[in-house]
Coordinates of C-alpha atoms and ligand atoms in Angstrom, one line a residue:
X1 CA -98.7 3.0 -104.6
X2 CA -98.8 3.8 -108.3
X3 CA -97.8 7.0 -110.0
X4 CA -101.5 7.9 -110.1
X5 CA -101.9 7.7 -106.4
X6 CA -98.6 9.3 -105.4
X7 CA -99.4 12.0 -102.8
X8 CA -98.1 15.6 -103.3
X9 CA -95.7 16.4 -100.5
X10 CA -94.3 19.7 -99.5
X11 CA -91.4 19.7 -97.0
X12 CA -90.6 22.8 -95.0
X13 CA -87.3 23.6 -93.2
X14 CA -87.6 25.7 -90.1
X15 CA -85.2 26.3 -87.2
X16 CA -83.1 23.1 -87.4
X17 CA -79.8 21.5 -88.4
X18 CA -81.0 19.5 -91.5
X19 CA -79.9 16.3 -89.9
X20 CA -83.4 15.0 -90.4
X21 CA -83.1 15.5 -94.2
X22 CA -79.6 13.8 -94.0
X23 CA -81.4 10.9 -92.3
X24 CA -84.0 10.5 -95.0
X25 CA -81.4 10.6 -97.7
X26 CA -80.1 7.3 -96.3
X27 CA -83.3 5.4 -96.6
X28 CA -82.9 2.1 -98.3
X29 CA -86.4 0.6 -98.3
X30 CA -87.1 2.3 -100.7
X31 CA -83.9 4.2 -101.7
X32 CA -84.3 8.0 -101.7
X33 CA -84.7 8.3 -105.5
X34 CA -87.5 5.8 -105.6
X35 CA -89.1 7.4 -102.6
X36 CA -89.3 10.9 -104.1
X37 CA -90.0 9.8 -107.7
X38 CA -92.1 6.7 -107.3
X39 CA -93.8 6.7 -103.9
X40 CA -94.5 10.4 -103.4
X41 CA -94.4 13.6 -105.5
X42 CA -92.0 15.8 -103.6
X43 CA -93.0 19.2 -104.9
X44 CA -91.0 21.3 -102.5
X45 CA -87.9 20.6 -100.4
X46 CA -85.4 23.4 -100.0
X47 CA -82.3 21.1 -99.7
X48 CA -83.2 18.6 -102.4
X49 CA -85.1 20.4 -105.1
X50 CA -83.4 21.6 -108.3
X51 CA -85.5 24.7 -108.6
X52 CA -84.5 27.9 -106.8
X53 CA -85.9 31.4 -106.2
X54 CA -89.2 32.3 -107.7
X55 CA -89.6 28.9 -109.4
X56 CA -89.2 27.1 -106.1
X57 CA -91.7 29.5 -104.4
X58 CA -94.2 28.9 -107.2
X59 CA -93.9 25.1 -106.8
X60 CA -94.7 25.5 -103.1
X61 CA -97.6 27.8 -103.3
X62 CA -99.2 26.2 -106.3
X63 CA -99.3 22.9 -104.4
X64 CA -100.7 24.6 -101.3
X65 CA -103.4 26.4 -103.5
X66 CA -104.4 23.0 -105.0
X67 CA -105.0 21.8 -101.4
X68 CA -104.4 18.1 -101.8
X69 CA -101.0 17.5 -100.2
X70 CA -99.2 16.1 -97.2
X71 CA -96.9 18.5 -95.3
X72 CA -93.7 17.3 -93.8
X73 CA -92.2 19.8 -91.4
X74 CA -88.6 19.8 -90.3
X75 CA -87.5 22.2 -87.6
X76 CA -89.1 24.1 -84.8
X77 CA -90.9 27.4 -85.4
X78 CA -89.6 30.7 -83.9
X79 CA -92.5 32.8 -82.7
X80 CA -90.9 35.7 -80.8
X81 CA -91.0 39.2 -82.3
X82 CA -87.8 40.4 -83.9
X83 CA -86.3 43.1 -86.0
X84 CA -87.0 46.9 -86.0
X85 CA -90.7 46.2 -86.8
X86 CA -91.0 43.6 -84.0
X87 CA -92.3 41.1 -86.5
X88 CA -93.8 38.0 -85.0
X89 CA -91.6 35.0 -85.7
X90 CA -89.0 37.3 -87.3
X91 CA -86.0 35.3 -86.1
X92 CA -86.4 32.9 -89.1
X93 CA -87.3 33.6 -92.7
X94 CA -87.5 31.8 -96.0
X95 CA -88.4 33.5 -99.2
X96 CA -89.0 36.8 -97.4
X97 CA -91.7 35.4 -95.1
X98 CA -91.3 34.2 -91.6
X99 CA -91.2 30.4 -90.9
X100 CA -94.2 31.0 -88.7
X101 CA -96.2 32.5 -91.6
X102 CA -95.1 29.8 -94.1
X103 CA -95.8 27.0 -91.7
X104 CA -99.2 28.4 -90.7
X105 CA -100.3 28.6 -94.4
X106 CA -99.0 25.1 -95.2
X107 CA -100.4 23.3 -92.1
X108 CA -103.8 25.1 -92.4
X109 CA -104.5 23.5 -95.8
X110 CA -102.6 20.2 -95.6
X111 CA -104.6 16.9 -95.6
X112 CA -102.2 15.9 -92.9
X113 CA -99.0 17.1 -91.4
X114 CA -96.1 14.9 -90.4
X115 CA -93.5 16.5 -88.2
X116 CA -90.2 14.9 -88.9
X117 CA -87.7 15.2 -86.1
X118 CA -87.9 16.3 -82.5
X119 CA -87.4 20.0 -83.5
X120 CA -90.6 20.0 -85.5
X121 CA -92.5 17.7 -83.2
X122 CA -91.8 19.3 -79.9
X123 CA -89.4 22.2 -80.5
X124 CA -86.1 20.3 -79.9
X125 CA -82.9 22.1 -79.2
X126 CA -84.3 25.4 -80.3
X127 CA -86.8 25.2 -77.5
X128 CA -84.2 24.5 -74.8
X129 CA -84.1 27.0 -72.0
X130 CA -83.9 30.0 -72.2
X131 CA -85.4 29.7 -75.7
X132 CA -84.7 33.3 -76.8
X133 CA -86.7 32.9 -80.1
X134 CA -89.8 31.4 -78.3
X135 CA -89.4 28.4 -80.6
X136 CA -92.3 25.9 -80.6
X137 CA -93.1 22.5 -82.0
X138 CA -95.7 22.3 -84.8
X139 CA -98.1 20.2 -82.6
X140 CA -98.1 22.8 -79.9
X141 CA -98.8 25.6 -82.5
X142 CA -101.7 24.0 -84.3
X143 CA -103.8 22.1 -81.8
X144 CA -106.7 20.2 -83.5
X145 CA -105.0 19.8 -86.9
X146 CA -104.2 16.3 -88.2
X147 CA -100.6 16.1 -87.1
X148 CA -98.5 13.0 -86.8
X149 CA -95.3 13.3 -84.9
X150 CA -92.2 11.3 -86.0
X151 CA -89.6 12.6 -83.5
X152 CA -86.0 11.7 -83.0
X153 CA -82.8 13.7 -83.4
X154 CA -82.8 12.5 -86.1
X155 CA -85.5 9.9 -86.5
X156 CA -85.0 6.7 -88.3
X157 CA -86.1 7.2 -92.0
X158 CA -87.9 3.9 -91.8
X159 CA -90.4 5.6 -89.4
X160 CA -91.1 8.4 -91.8
X161 CA -91.5 6.2 -94.9
X162 CA -93.7 3.8 -93.0
X163 CA -95.9 6.7 -91.7
X164 CA -96.3 8.2 -95.2
X165 CA -97.2 4.9 -96.8
X166 CA -99.6 4.1 -94.0
X167 CA -101.3 7.5 -94.2
X168 CA -101.7 7.3 -98.0
X169 CA -103.1 3.8 -97.9
X170 CA -105.0 3.7 -94.7
X171 CA -105.2 7.1 -93.0
X172 CA -103.9 8.4 -89.7
X173 CA -102.2 5.6 -87.8
X174 CA -102.9 4.9 -84.1
X175 CA -101.0 7.5 -82.1
X176 CA -99.7 7.6 -78.5
X177 CA -100.3 10.4 -76.0
X178 CA -97.6 12.6 -77.6
X179 CA -98.8 12.1 -81.1
X180 CA -96.4 9.4 -82.3
X181 CA -97.4 6.3 -84.4
X182 CA -97.6 3.4 -82.0
X183 CA -96.2 1.1 -84.7
X184 CA -92.8 2.8 -84.5
X185 CA -92.8 4.3 -80.9
X186 CA -94.9 1.7 -79.0
X187 CA -91.9 0.1 -77.2
X188 CA -89.2 1.7 -75.1
X189 CA -85.5 1.6 -76.2
X190 CA -84.9 -0.4 -73.0
X191 CA -87.6 -2.9 -74.0
X192 CA -85.4 -4.2 -76.9
X193 CA -81.9 -3.2 -75.7
X194 CA -79.4 -6.1 -75.9
X195 CA -77.7 -4.7 -72.8
X196 CA -80.9 -5.4 -70.8
X197 CA -79.7 -8.7 -69.4
X198 CA -76.9 -6.8 -67.7
X199 CA -79.4 -4.2 -66.4
X200 CA -81.4 -7.0 -64.8
X201 CA -78.2 -8.4 -63.2
X202 CA -77.3 -4.9 -61.8
X203 CA -74.1 -4.9 -64.0
X204 CA -73.5 -1.3 -65.0
X205 CA -70.5 -0.1 -67.0
X206 CA -68.4 2.3 -64.8
X207 CA -67.0 4.4 -67.6
X208 CA -67.2 5.0 -71.4
X209 CA -64.9 2.7 -73.3
X210 CA -64.3 0.5 -70.2
X211 CA -63.9 -3.3 -70.6
X212 CA -67.4 -3.7 -69.1
X213 CA -68.9 -1.3 -71.6
X214 CA -67.3 -3.2 -74.4
X215 CA -68.6 -6.4 -73.0
X216 CA -72.1 -5.1 -73.3
X217 CA -72.8 -4.0 -69.7
X218 CA -75.7 -1.6 -69.1
X219 CA -75.1 2.2 -69.6
X220 CA -77.7 3.4 -67.1
X221 CA -75.1 4.7 -64.7
X222 CA -73.5 6.6 -67.6
X223 CA -76.8 8.5 -68.2
X224 CA -78.8 6.2 -70.4
X225 CA -82.5 7.3 -70.8
X226 CA -83.6 4.2 -72.7
X227 CA -86.0 3.2 -69.9
X228 CA -88.0 6.5 -70.4
X229 CA -87.6 6.8 -74.2
X230 CA -89.9 5.3 -76.8
X231 CA -88.4 4.6 -80.2
X232 CA -87.5 1.7 -82.5
X233 CA -83.7 2.2 -82.6
X234 CA -82.7 -1.3 -81.2
X235 CA -84.8 -3.1 -83.7
X236 CA -84.6 -1.0 -86.9
X237 CA -81.1 0.5 -86.3
X238 CA -79.6 3.3 -88.4
X239 CA -78.4 2.3 -91.8
X240 CA -79.6 -1.2 -90.7
X241 CA -76.3 -1.5 -88.9
X242 CA -75.9 0.3 -85.6
X243 CA -77.5 2.6 -83.0
X244 CA -76.3 4.7 -80.1
X245 CA -76.4 2.1 -77.3
X246 CA -74.8 -0.6 -79.4
X247 CA -72.0 1.8 -80.3
X248 CA -71.4 2.4 -76.6
X249 CA -73.2 5.7 -76.0
X250 CA -76.2 6.1 -73.7
X251 CA -79.6 6.9 -75.2
X252 CA -80.2 10.6 -74.5
X253 CA -83.9 10.4 -75.0
X254 CA -84.0 12.2 -78.4
X255 CA -87.5 11.1 -79.3
X256 CA -89.1 12.4 -76.1
X257 CA -90.7 15.9 -75.7
X258 CA -88.3 18.4 -74.1
X259 CA -85.5 15.9 -74.0
X260 CA -83.0 18.8 -73.8
X261 CA -84.4 20.1 -70.5
X262 CA -86.0 16.9 -69.3
X263 CA -88.9 18.5 -67.5
X264 CA -91.6 16.3 -69.0
X265 CA -90.0 12.9 -68.3
X266 CA -91.7 10.3 -66.3
X267 CA -88.7 8.9 -64.6
X268 CA -85.3 10.1 -63.6
X269 CA -82.3 8.2 -62.5
Ligands
SF4_301 FE1 -81.3 18.3 -86.5 FE2 -82.2 16.8 -84.5 FE3 -83.6 18.9 -85.2 FE4 -83.5 16.8 -86.8 S1 -84.4 16.9 -84.8 S2 -83.3 18.9 -87.5 S3 -81.4 16.1 -86.4 S4 -81.5 19.0 -84.3
SF4_302 FE1 -81.8 0.0 -70.7 FE2 -80.0 1.9 -71.5 FE3 -79.2 -0.2 -70.0 FE4 -79.9 -0.6 -72.6 S1 -78.1 0.6 -71.8 S2 -80.5 -1.8 -70.8 S3 -81.6 1.0 -72.7 S4 -80.7 1.4 -69.4
F3S303 FE1 -82.3 8.8 -79.9 FE2 -82.0 7.1 -77.9 FE3 -82.5 6.2 -80.3 S1 -80.9 9.0 -78.2 S2 -81.5 7.6 -81.6 S3 -83.9 7.4 -79.0 S4 -81.1 5.3 -78.7

């Protein structure tokens, strides 16, 4: 990519924890400064941008009005009415407008929308039962729009950077049945897990921190969902160094729809 071909990007924060932005700050290929200055033109990002107030709002809506931008959405979208006026989506506001209203305007005119993180892709923790704000994922809210899901809680920044570069150079990548790029989500966590040889030998760690767990025995009996979960954690790793199962914690399925409640999963232990 050259400076002439850098895509304009607007990045919205909805109902979320900002862990996904924390994740992208740790990208190393390229580093975050090169990403937002050389690879893309990041016109609006509430956590990173220097502008505030009306100047920030202007940067957002000027980009939307120009109509040639990629939207990155972080966080689920509250849709339930709230407040004395029973305003739709009134549980979350930015700049005096509901997240529902802002996201609708931004997604409607975007060349493509990338949902970054399970909250934005599928609703995430905000959508967990009983979901009092009627929070929804962007994919569910805008069927038919060009939406690419990059889920995870948080996702690996490698998957977002790769998706943006692929989209800008070649268009929408091949997606799986829940809208994820096959290049990053085509294999299960279990497919590439270094503990798999112990799974195959029926050697399961009996407790966290046990000698067996430290020796690399399988964490399935401690709740690991790596068999049902599609993500590139074992091969890409976080910070190129470690990932949950390597650190001794089961995969909790964070890149799967409804992983908090588990109702959409194919298999259960
Ligand atoms: Fe935070 Fe996880 Fe939601 Fe990302 S997907 S904003 S890390 S809760
Ligand atoms: Fe599969 Fe999880 Fe066992 Fe790894 S720890 S082999 S992902 S069940
Ligand atoms: Fe998430 Fe499982 Fe990877 S919990 S970070 S998909 S190991």
